[in-house]
Amino acid sequence: MVNLELGTVDNGKSMSEILKDALEAKGYSQRSFAKKLGYTPQNFSQRLKKNSFTAEEWRNMAYELGYEVKLVEMESGVEFESRRKGHGRRVRQVINGVLYDTYKADMLCGDFFKDGASEYTDGMAFELYVDYFGRFFVARYTEWENGSDSITTIGKEEAGKLYKKYGDGTLKDSIFI
């Protein structure tokens, strides 16, 4: 595995320099890589010189070369993980003075499309969330006329049981202890 280091703002390489290093490491010429991506070699070379690709284009080029782009906090070295978004619409509710918000928490599991076809089962669906403070809650969604979405808090043990039944198995059991 080849590790390409960005460095710091003061001494780091430009994205073009990093891409050139990656092309060399993978044995690609700029010309062949440009053609693979659907660019003319001239256009690719010009954009590389000007460092004028969008962030999404850089990410896609890294992917084509077999790399993934990650954000790592400089101070701690901890990799940033983006929020696991749910399928349901946003639900916010204050319970015992605490605001629970599905847009500010990680969705752990749910039963949307449980049968493989229907978004809701019998007009209802749920998602299990955990917030930044480690509090678990369930967002319940309804599609009935005059129905309302709601949030219910849930303990770790019960959250673990829900995850065991509906989760994808990627989380460690220790999150629920």
Short mmCIF file of N, CA and C in Angstrom, two decimals:
data_model
loop_
_atom_site.label_atom_id
_atom_site.label_comp_id
_atom_site.label_asym_id
_atom_site.label_seq_id
_atom_site.Cartn_x
_atom_site.Cartn_y
_atom_site.Cartn_z
N MET A 1 0.84 -1.18 0.00
CA MET A 1 0.00 0.00 0.00
C MET A 1 0.89 1.24 0.00
N VAL A 2 0.53 2.20 -0.83
CA VAL A 2 1.30 3.43 -0.93
C VAL A 2 0.59 4.50 -0.13
N ASN A 3 1.33 5.21 0.71
CA ASN A 3 0.77 6.28 1.52
C ASN A 3 1.27 7.60 0.95
N LEU A 4 0.34 8.45 0.50
CA LEU A 4 0.71 9.76 -0.01
C LEU A 4 0.34 10.80 1.03
N GLU A 5 1.32 11.52 1.49
CA GLU A 5 1.15 12.47 2.59
C GLU A 5 0.88 13.87 2.06
N LEU A 6 -0.20 14.49 2.51
CA LEU A 6 -0.49 15.86 2.13
C LEU A 6 0.43 16.83 2.84
N GLY A 7 0.78 16.56 4.05
CA GLY A 7 1.58 17.49 4.85
C GLY A 7 0.70 18.55 5.46
N THR A 8 1.32 19.67 5.78
CA THR A 8 0.58 20.77 6.40
C THR A 8 0.34 21.86 5.38
N VAL A 9 -0.40 22.86 5.76
CA VAL A 9 -0.67 23.98 4.87
C VAL A 9 0.65 24.65 4.48
N ASP A 10 1.58 24.74 5.40
CA ASP A 10 2.86 25.41 5.14
C ASP A 10 3.79 24.60 4.24
N ASN A 11 3.85 23.30 4.43
CA ASN A 11 4.84 22.52 3.69
C ASN A 11 4.24 21.40 2.84
N GLY A 12 2.94 21.37 2.69
CA GLY A 12 2.30 20.29 1.96
C GLY A 12 2.40 20.44 0.46
N LYS A 13 2.10 19.37 -0.23
CA LYS A 13 2.10 19.36 -1.68
C LYS A 13 0.75 19.84 -2.19
N SER A 14 0.75 20.35 -3.42
CA SER A 14 -0.52 20.71 -4.06
C SER A 14 -1.23 19.41 -4.44
N MET A 15 -2.52 19.51 -4.70
CA MET A 15 -3.26 18.32 -5.11
C MET A 15 -2.71 17.79 -6.43
N SER A 16 -2.28 18.67 -7.31
CA SER A 16 -1.69 18.23 -8.57
C SER A 16 -0.42 17.43 -8.34
N GLU A 17 0.42 17.87 -7.41
CA GLU A 17 1.65 17.14 -7.10
C GLU A 17 1.34 15.77 -6.50
N ILE A 18 0.34 15.73 -5.65
CA ILE A 18 -0.07 14.46 -5.05
C ILE A 18 -0.60 13.51 -6.12
N LEU A 19 -1.42 14.04 -7.04
CA LEU A 19 -1.95 13.21 -8.11
C LEU A 19 -0.83 12.68 -8.99
N LYS A 20 0.13 13.51 -9.31
CA LYS A 20 1.27 13.06 -10.12
C LYS A 20 2.02 11.94 -9.41
N ASP A 21 2.22 12.07 -8.11
CA ASP A 21 2.88 11.01 -7.33
C ASP A 21 2.07 9.73 -7.36
N ALA A 22 0.75 9.86 -7.23
CA ALA A 22 -0.13 8.68 -7.24
C ALA A 22 -0.11 8.00 -8.60
N LEU A 23 -0.12 8.80 -9.67
CA LEU A 23 -0.06 8.23 -11.03
C LEU A 23 1.23 7.43 -11.21
N GLU A 24 2.34 8.02 -10.75
CA GLU A 24 3.63 7.35 -10.85
C GLU A 24 3.63 6.05 -10.02
N ALA A 25 3.10 6.13 -8.81
CA ALA A 25 3.07 4.95 -7.93
C ALA A 25 2.24 3.82 -8.53
N LYS A 26 1.20 4.16 -9.28
CA LYS A 26 0.32 3.15 -9.88
C LYS A 26 0.71 2.80 -11.32
N GLY A 27 1.75 3.46 -11.84
CA GLY A 27 2.24 3.12 -13.17
C GLY A 27 1.44 3.71 -14.32
N TYR A 28 0.72 4.78 -14.08
CA TYR A 28 -0.05 5.45 -15.13
C TYR A 28 0.73 6.64 -15.69
N SER A 29 0.60 6.87 -16.99
CA SER A 29 1.04 8.14 -17.55
C SER A 29 -0.13 9.11 -17.43
N GLN A 30 0.16 10.41 -17.45
CA GLN A 30 -0.94 11.39 -17.41
C GLN A 30 -1.86 11.19 -18.60
N ARG A 31 -1.27 10.91 -19.75
CA ARG A 31 -2.04 10.72 -20.98
C ARG A 31 -3.03 9.57 -20.85
N SER A 32 -2.55 8.40 -20.41
CA SER A 32 -3.44 7.23 -20.31
C SER A 32 -4.51 7.42 -19.24
N PHE A 33 -4.14 8.07 -18.14
CA PHE A 33 -5.13 8.31 -17.08
C PHE A 33 -6.19 9.30 -17.55
N ALA A 34 -5.78 10.33 -18.26
CA ALA A 34 -6.72 11.31 -18.79
C ALA A 34 -7.73 10.61 -19.70
N LYS A 35 -7.25 9.76 -20.58
CA LYS A 35 -8.14 9.04 -21.49
C LYS A 35 -9.09 8.12 -20.72
N LYS A 36 -8.57 7.47 -19.70
CA LYS A 36 -9.40 6.57 -18.88
C LYS A 36 -10.57 7.33 -18.25
N LEU A 37 -10.32 8.60 -17.86
CA LEU A 37 -11.36 9.40 -17.21
C LEU A 37 -12.23 10.16 -18.20
N GLY A 38 -11.89 10.10 -19.49
CA GLY A 38 -12.70 10.80 -20.49
C GLY A 38 -12.26 12.22 -20.77
N TYR A 39 -11.08 12.61 -20.32
CA TYR A 39 -10.52 13.93 -20.62
C TYR A 39 -9.61 13.81 -21.84
N THR A 40 -9.46 14.91 -22.58
CA THR A 40 -8.40 14.91 -23.58
C THR A 40 -7.09 15.09 -22.82
N PRO A 41 -6.02 14.52 -23.30
CA PRO A 41 -4.74 14.70 -22.60
C PRO A 41 -4.36 16.17 -22.42
N GLN A 42 -4.68 17.01 -23.42
CA GLN A 42 -4.35 18.43 -23.33
C GLN A 42 -5.15 19.11 -22.23
N ASN A 43 -6.46 18.84 -22.19
CA ASN A 43 -7.32 19.45 -21.17
C ASN A 43 -6.89 19.00 -19.78
N PHE A 44 -6.61 17.71 -19.63
CA PHE A 44 -6.20 17.17 -18.33
C PHE A 44 -4.90 17.83 -17.88
N SER A 45 -3.95 17.94 -18.78
CA SER A 45 -2.66 18.56 -18.45
C SER A 45 -2.83 20.01 -18.03
N GLN A 46 -3.66 20.76 -18.76
CA GLN A 46 -3.91 22.16 -18.42
C GLN A 46 -4.54 22.30 -17.03
N ARG A 47 -5.55 21.48 -16.76
CA ARG A 47 -6.24 21.55 -15.47
C ARG A 47 -5.31 21.11 -14.34
N LEU A 48 -4.43 20.17 -14.63
CA LEU A 48 -3.45 19.73 -13.64
C LEU A 48 -2.47 20.85 -13.34
N LYS A 49 -2.01 21.55 -14.38
CA LYS A 49 -1.09 22.68 -14.18
C LYS A 49 -1.74 23.79 -13.35
N LYS A 50 -3.01 24.05 -13.63
CA LYS A 50 -3.73 25.14 -12.93
C LYS A 50 -4.30 24.67 -11.59
N ASN A 51 -4.21 23.36 -11.33
CA ASN A 51 -4.78 22.81 -10.09
C ASN A 51 -6.26 23.17 -10.00
N SER A 52 -6.99 22.94 -11.11
CA SER A 52 -8.35 23.46 -11.22
C SER A 52 -9.45 22.40 -11.25
N PHE A 53 -9.19 21.25 -10.65
CA PHE A 53 -10.24 20.24 -10.54
C PHE A 53 -11.08 20.53 -9.30
N THR A 54 -12.34 20.16 -9.34
CA THR A 54 -13.20 20.31 -8.16
C THR A 54 -12.81 19.25 -7.13
N ALA A 55 -13.24 19.46 -5.91
CA ALA A 55 -12.97 18.47 -4.85
C ALA A 55 -13.56 17.11 -5.23
N GLU A 56 -14.74 17.12 -5.83
CA GLU A 56 -15.37 15.86 -6.23
C GLU A 56 -14.55 15.17 -7.32
N GLU A 57 -13.99 15.94 -8.25
CA GLU A 57 -13.14 15.35 -9.29
C GLU A 57 -11.88 14.75 -8.69
N TRP A 58 -11.27 15.44 -7.70
CA TRP A 58 -10.09 14.89 -7.03
C TRP A 58 -10.44 13.58 -6.35
N ARG A 59 -11.58 13.56 -5.66
CA ARG A 59 -12.00 12.35 -4.95
C ARG A 59 -12.20 11.20 -5.92
N ASN A 60 -12.83 11.50 -7.06
CA ASN A 60 -13.07 10.46 -8.07
C ASN A 60 -11.77 9.95 -8.68
N MET A 61 -10.82 10.86 -8.90
CA MET A 61 -9.53 10.43 -9.44
C MET A 61 -8.80 9.53 -8.44
N ALA A 62 -8.84 9.89 -7.17
CA ALA A 62 -8.22 9.05 -6.14
C ALA A 62 -8.86 7.66 -6.14
N TYR A 63 -10.19 7.63 -6.25
CA TYR A 63 -10.92 6.35 -6.27
C TYR A 63 -10.48 5.51 -7.48
N GLU A 64 -10.37 6.15 -8.65
CA GLU A 64 -9.95 5.43 -9.85
C GLU A 64 -8.55 4.83 -9.71
N LEU A 65 -7.74 5.47 -8.88
CA LEU A 65 -6.38 4.97 -8.65
C LEU A 65 -6.31 3.96 -7.50
N GLY A 66 -7.46 3.71 -6.86
CA GLY A 66 -7.49 2.73 -5.78
C GLY A 66 -7.24 3.32 -4.41
N TYR A 67 -7.45 4.63 -4.26
CA TYR A 67 -7.26 5.30 -2.98
C TYR A 67 -8.60 5.86 -2.51
N GLU A 68 -8.69 6.14 -1.24
CA GLU A 68 -9.84 6.85 -0.72
C GLU A 68 -9.34 8.08 0.02
N VAL A 69 -10.15 9.13 -0.02
CA VAL A 69 -9.78 10.37 0.64
C VAL A 69 -10.41 10.38 2.02
N LYS A 70 -9.60 10.66 3.03
CA LYS A 70 -10.08 10.67 4.41
C LYS A 70 -9.67 11.98 5.08
N LEU A 71 -10.46 12.40 6.04
CA LEU A 71 -10.11 13.53 6.87
C LEU A 71 -9.61 13.00 8.20
N VAL A 72 -8.43 13.45 8.59
CA VAL A 72 -7.83 13.02 9.85
C VAL A 72 -7.51 14.27 10.66
N GLU A 73 -7.99 14.30 11.89
CA GLU A 73 -7.72 15.45 12.75
C GLU A 73 -6.22 15.51 13.02
N MET A 74 -5.63 16.67 12.76
CA MET A 74 -4.18 16.80 12.89
C MET A 74 -3.69 16.58 14.32
N GLU A 75 -4.39 17.15 15.28
CA GLU A 75 -3.92 17.07 16.67
C GLU A 75 -3.97 15.65 17.22
N SER A 76 -5.09 14.97 17.00
CA SER A 76 -5.26 13.65 17.62
C SER A 76 -4.95 12.49 16.68
N GLY A 77 -4.98 12.74 15.37
CA GLY A 77 -4.79 11.66 14.41
C GLY A 77 -6.03 10.80 14.21
N VAL A 78 -7.16 11.23 14.80
CA VAL A 78 -8.40 10.46 14.70
C VAL A 78 -9.08 10.76 13.37
N GLU A 79 -9.49 9.70 12.70
CA GLU A 79 -10.17 9.85 11.42
C GLU A 79 -11.60 10.35 11.62
N PHE A 80 -11.99 11.33 10.81
CA PHE A 80 -13.34 11.87 10.87
C PHE A 80 -14.31 10.89 10.24
N GLU A 81 -15.40 10.63 10.94
CA GLU A 81 -16.46 9.80 10.39
C GLU A 81 -17.70 10.66 10.27
N SER A 82 -18.24 10.74 9.06
CA SER A 82 -19.42 11.56 8.88
C SER A 82 -20.63 10.88 9.52
N ARG A 83 -21.60 11.67 9.80
CA ARG A 83 -22.81 11.19 10.46
C ARG A 83 -23.51 10.15 9.59
N ARG A 84 -23.98 9.10 10.24
CA ARG A 84 -24.77 8.08 9.54
C ARG A 84 -26.20 8.60 9.46
N LYS A 85 -26.59 9.03 8.29
CA LYS A 85 -27.91 9.66 8.11
C LYS A 85 -29.00 8.60 8.02
N GLY A 86 -30.15 8.97 8.53
CA GLY A 86 -31.29 8.08 8.46
C GLY A 86 -32.07 8.26 7.18
N HIS A 87 -33.05 7.42 7.00
CA HIS A 87 -33.92 7.48 5.83
C HIS A 87 -35.10 8.43 6.07
N GLY A 88 -35.57 8.47 7.30
CA GLY A 88 -36.76 9.26 7.63
C GLY A 88 -36.51 10.75 7.64
N ARG A 89 -37.60 11.49 7.65
CA ARG A 89 -37.50 12.95 7.70
C ARG A 89 -37.01 13.40 9.07
N ARG A 90 -36.63 14.64 9.18
CA ARG A 90 -36.09 15.17 10.43
C ARG A 90 -37.17 15.20 11.50
N VAL A 91 -36.79 14.72 12.68
CA VAL A 91 -37.67 14.78 13.85
C VAL A 91 -36.87 15.38 14.98
N ARG A 92 -37.45 16.38 15.65
CA ARG A 92 -36.82 17.01 16.82
C ARG A 92 -37.86 17.05 17.91
N GLN A 93 -37.41 16.74 19.12
CA GLN A 93 -38.33 16.74 20.25
C GLN A 93 -37.55 16.95 21.54
N VAL A 94 -38.10 17.76 22.43
CA VAL A 94 -37.50 17.97 23.74
C VAL A 94 -38.14 16.99 24.71
N ILE A 95 -37.28 16.23 25.39
CA ILE A 95 -37.74 15.27 26.39
C ILE A 95 -36.93 15.52 27.65
N ASN A 96 -37.62 15.81 28.75
CA ASN A 96 -36.97 16.11 30.03
C ASN A 96 -35.87 17.18 29.88
N GLY A 97 -36.17 18.20 29.10
CA GLY A 97 -35.24 19.31 28.93
C GLY A 97 -34.10 19.07 27.96
N VAL A 98 -34.08 17.92 27.30
CA VAL A 98 -33.02 17.58 26.35
C VAL A 98 -33.61 17.56 24.94
N LEU A 99 -32.94 18.25 24.00
CA LEU A 99 -33.37 18.25 22.62
C LEU A 99 -32.77 17.04 21.90
N TYR A 100 -33.61 16.20 21.38
CA TYR A 100 -33.20 15.07 20.55
C TYR A 100 -33.52 15.44 19.11
N ASP A 101 -32.55 15.23 18.22
CA ASP A 101 -32.68 15.67 16.83
C ASP A 101 -32.06 14.62 15.92
N THR A 102 -32.85 14.07 15.02
CA THR A 102 -32.34 13.03 14.13
C THR A 102 -31.25 13.56 13.19
N TYR A 103 -31.23 14.87 12.91
CA TYR A 103 -30.21 15.43 12.03
C TYR A 103 -28.89 15.67 12.75
N LYS A 104 -28.87 15.52 14.06
CA LYS A 104 -27.64 15.73 14.83
C LYS A 104 -27.23 14.46 15.56
N ALA A 105 -27.62 13.33 15.02
CA ALA A 105 -27.30 12.04 15.64
C ALA A 105 -27.01 11.02 14.54
N ASP A 106 -26.46 9.89 14.93
CA ASP A 106 -26.15 8.82 13.99
C ASP A 106 -27.26 7.78 14.00
N MET A 107 -27.78 7.46 12.82
CA MET A 107 -28.78 6.41 12.70
C MET A 107 -28.05 5.07 12.75
N LEU A 108 -28.51 4.19 13.62
CA LEU A 108 -27.87 2.89 13.80
C LEU A 108 -28.58 1.79 13.03
N CYS A 109 -29.90 1.85 13.00
CA CYS A 109 -30.67 0.86 12.28
C CYS A 109 -32.12 1.33 12.18
N GLY A 110 -32.91 0.63 11.44
CA GLY A 110 -34.32 0.97 11.30
C GLY A 110 -35.04 -0.09 10.51
N ASP A 111 -36.34 0.12 10.32
CA ASP A 111 -37.11 -0.88 9.59
C ASP A 111 -37.74 -0.34 8.30
N PHE A 112 -37.22 0.77 7.79
CA PHE A 112 -37.68 1.22 6.47
C PHE A 112 -37.35 0.14 5.46
N PHE A 113 -38.25 -0.13 4.55
CA PHE A 113 -38.09 -1.13 3.50
C PHE A 113 -37.77 -2.51 4.07
N LYS A 114 -38.29 -2.80 5.25
CA LYS A 114 -38.02 -4.08 5.91
C LYS A 114 -38.42 -5.26 5.02
N ASP A 115 -39.51 -5.08 4.27
CA ASP A 115 -39.96 -6.17 3.41
C ASP A 115 -39.29 -6.16 2.04
N GLY A 116 -38.37 -5.20 1.83
CA GLY A 116 -37.66 -5.12 0.57
C GLY A 116 -38.35 -4.29 -0.49
N ALA A 117 -39.58 -3.86 -0.23
CA ALA A 117 -40.32 -3.10 -1.24
C ALA A 117 -41.01 -1.86 -0.67
N SER A 118 -41.71 -2.02 0.45
CA SER A 118 -42.52 -0.94 1.00
C SER A 118 -41.69 -0.07 1.93
N GLU A 119 -41.81 1.26 1.76
CA GLU A 119 -41.07 2.17 2.62
C GLU A 119 -41.52 2.01 4.07
N TYR A 120 -42.82 2.00 4.26
CA TYR A 120 -43.39 1.85 5.60
C TYR A 120 -44.12 0.51 5.68
N THR A 121 -44.12 -0.08 6.87
CA THR A 121 -44.90 -1.28 7.12
C THR A 121 -46.11 -0.86 7.93
N ASP A 122 -47.29 -1.11 7.42
CA ASP A 122 -48.55 -0.73 8.08
C ASP A 122 -48.58 0.76 8.42
N GLY A 123 -47.97 1.58 7.56
CA GLY A 123 -48.02 3.02 7.75
C GLY A 123 -47.05 3.57 8.78
N MET A 124 -46.15 2.71 9.29
CA MET A 124 -45.20 3.14 10.32
C MET A 124 -43.79 2.66 9.98
N ALA A 125 -42.82 3.35 10.55
CA ALA A 125 -41.42 2.92 10.47
C ALA A 125 -40.69 3.52 11.65
N PHE A 126 -39.50 3.01 11.95
CA PHE A 126 -38.70 3.57 13.04
C PHE A 126 -37.23 3.54 12.67
N GLU A 127 -36.46 4.36 13.37
CA GLU A 127 -35.01 4.33 13.27
C GLU A 127 -34.43 4.53 14.67
N LEU A 128 -33.37 3.78 14.97
CA LEU A 128 -32.65 3.90 16.22
C LEU A 128 -31.48 4.84 16.01
N TYR A 129 -31.31 5.82 16.91
CA TYR A 129 -30.24 6.80 16.82
C TYR A 129 -29.43 6.82 18.11
N VAL A 130 -28.20 7.32 17.99
CA VAL A 130 -27.38 7.65 19.15
C VAL A 130 -26.82 9.05 18.89
N ASP A 131 -26.88 9.91 19.91
CA ASP A 131 -26.39 11.27 19.74
C ASP A 131 -24.94 11.39 20.19
N TYR A 132 -24.40 12.57 20.09
CA TYR A 132 -23.01 12.86 20.42
C TYR A 132 -22.67 12.51 21.87
N PHE A 133 -23.67 12.59 22.75
CA PHE A 133 -23.46 12.31 24.17
C PHE A 133 -23.69 10.85 24.53
N GLY A 134 -23.95 10.00 23.53
CA GLY A 134 -24.16 8.58 23.77
C GLY A 134 -25.56 8.23 24.22
N ARG A 135 -26.51 9.14 24.04
CA ARG A 135 -27.91 8.89 24.39
C ARG A 135 -28.60 8.24 23.21
N PHE A 136 -29.31 7.17 23.49
CA PHE A 136 -30.04 6.45 22.45
C PHE A 136 -31.49 6.93 22.41
N PHE A 137 -32.04 6.98 21.21
CA PHE A 137 -33.46 7.31 21.06
C PHE A 137 -33.99 6.69 19.77
N VAL A 138 -35.29 6.53 19.74
CA VAL A 138 -35.96 5.96 18.58
C VAL A 138 -36.84 7.04 17.97
N ALA A 139 -36.71 7.23 16.67
CA ALA A 139 -37.62 8.12 15.94
C ALA A 139 -38.66 7.23 15.29
N ARG A 140 -39.92 7.55 15.56
CA ARG A 140 -41.03 6.80 14.97
C ARG A 140 -41.71 7.69 13.94
N TYR A 141 -41.92 7.13 12.76
CA TYR A 141 -42.50 7.87 11.64
C TYR A 141 -43.84 7.25 11.27
N THR A 142 -44.77 8.09 10.89
CA THR A 142 -46.06 7.59 10.41
C THR A 142 -46.38 8.26 9.08
N GLU A 143 -47.11 7.55 8.25
CA GLU A 143 -47.57 8.15 7.01
C GLU A 143 -49.09 8.25 6.99
N TRP A 144 -49.72 8.06 8.14
CA TRP A 144 -51.16 8.18 8.23
C TRP A 144 -51.58 9.64 8.17
N GLU A 145 -52.77 9.88 7.69
CA GLU A 145 -53.33 11.22 7.75
C GLU A 145 -53.50 11.58 9.22
N ASN A 146 -53.08 12.76 9.61
CA ASN A 146 -53.12 13.25 10.99
C ASN A 146 -52.16 12.51 11.92
N GLY A 147 -51.32 11.65 11.39
CA GLY A 147 -50.31 10.98 12.21
C GLY A 147 -49.17 11.95 12.50
N SER A 148 -48.42 11.70 13.55
CA SER A 148 -47.29 12.58 13.85
C SER A 148 -46.06 11.74 14.20
N ASP A 149 -44.93 12.23 13.76
CA ASP A 149 -43.66 11.58 14.07
C ASP A 149 -43.29 11.91 15.51
N SER A 150 -42.53 11.03 16.14
CA SER A 150 -42.17 11.28 17.53
C SER A 150 -40.84 10.63 17.86
N ILE A 151 -40.32 11.02 19.01
CA ILE A 151 -39.07 10.45 19.52
C ILE A 151 -39.34 9.87 20.90
N THR A 152 -38.74 8.71 21.15
CA THR A 152 -38.80 8.07 22.46
C THR A 152 -37.38 7.74 22.87
N THR A 153 -37.01 8.06 24.09
CA THR A 153 -35.68 7.69 24.57
C THR A 153 -35.67 6.20 24.87
N ILE A 154 -34.47 5.62 24.82
CA ILE A 154 -34.35 4.18 25.02
C ILE A 154 -33.01 3.91 25.71
N GLY A 155 -32.98 2.93 26.58
CA GLY A 155 -31.76 2.56 27.28
C GLY A 155 -30.81 1.78 26.39
N LYS A 156 -29.56 1.66 26.86
CA LYS A 156 -28.53 0.96 26.08
C LYS A 156 -28.90 -0.50 25.80
N GLU A 157 -29.40 -1.16 26.83
CA GLU A 157 -29.71 -2.58 26.66
C GLU A 157 -30.80 -2.79 25.61
N GLU A 158 -31.87 -1.98 25.69
CA GLU A 158 -32.95 -2.08 24.71
C GLU A 158 -32.46 -1.69 23.32
N ALA A 159 -31.59 -0.66 23.26
CA ALA A 159 -31.03 -0.24 21.98
C ALA A 159 -30.21 -1.38 21.36
N GLY A 160 -29.46 -2.09 22.20
CA GLY A 160 -28.69 -3.23 21.73
C GLY A 160 -29.57 -4.32 21.14
N LYS A 161 -30.71 -4.57 21.78
CA LYS A 161 -31.64 -5.58 21.27
C LYS A 161 -32.21 -5.17 19.91
N LEU A 162 -32.57 -3.89 19.79
CA LEU A 162 -33.07 -3.41 18.50
C LEU A 162 -32.00 -3.53 17.42
N TYR A 163 -30.79 -3.13 17.78
CA TYR A 163 -29.71 -3.20 16.80
C TYR A 163 -29.43 -4.64 16.39
N LYS A 164 -29.48 -5.53 17.35
CA LYS A 164 -29.24 -6.96 17.05
C LYS A 164 -30.27 -7.48 16.05
N LYS A 165 -31.49 -7.00 16.17
CA LYS A 165 -32.57 -7.47 15.29
C LYS A 165 -32.56 -6.77 13.93
N TYR A 166 -32.29 -5.45 13.91
CA TYR A 166 -32.43 -4.67 12.68
C TYR A 166 -31.11 -4.12 12.12
N GLY A 167 -30.03 -4.20 12.88
CA GLY A 167 -28.76 -3.59 12.47
C GLY A 167 -28.02 -4.39 11.43
N ASP A 168 -26.96 -3.78 10.91
CA ASP A 168 -26.16 -4.42 9.86
C ASP A 168 -24.94 -5.16 10.41
N GLY A 169 -24.75 -5.16 11.74
CA GLY A 169 -23.67 -5.90 12.36
C GLY A 169 -22.31 -5.23 12.30
N THR A 170 -22.24 -3.99 11.84
CA THR A 170 -20.95 -3.31 11.72
C THR A 170 -20.51 -2.64 13.02
N LEU A 171 -21.42 -2.45 13.96
CA LEU A 171 -21.08 -1.79 15.22
C LEU A 171 -20.63 -2.82 16.25
N LYS A 172 -19.72 -2.41 17.10
CA LYS A 172 -19.26 -3.28 18.18
C LYS A 172 -20.32 -3.35 19.27
N ASP A 173 -20.46 -4.50 19.90
CA ASP A 173 -21.43 -4.68 20.98
C ASP A 173 -21.15 -3.74 22.15
N SER A 174 -19.89 -3.31 22.30
CA SER A 174 -19.51 -2.48 23.44
C SER A 174 -20.22 -1.13 23.45
N ILE A 175 -20.73 -0.68 22.33
CA ILE A 175 -21.47 0.59 22.29
C ILE A 175 -22.75 0.49 23.12
N PHE A 176 -23.25 -0.71 23.32
CA PHE A 176 -24.51 -0.90 24.03
C PHE A 176 -24.32 -1.36 25.47
N ILE A 177 -23.09 -1.33 25.96
CA ILE A 177 -22.82 -1.79 27.35
C ILE A 177 -22.59 -0.59 28.24
#
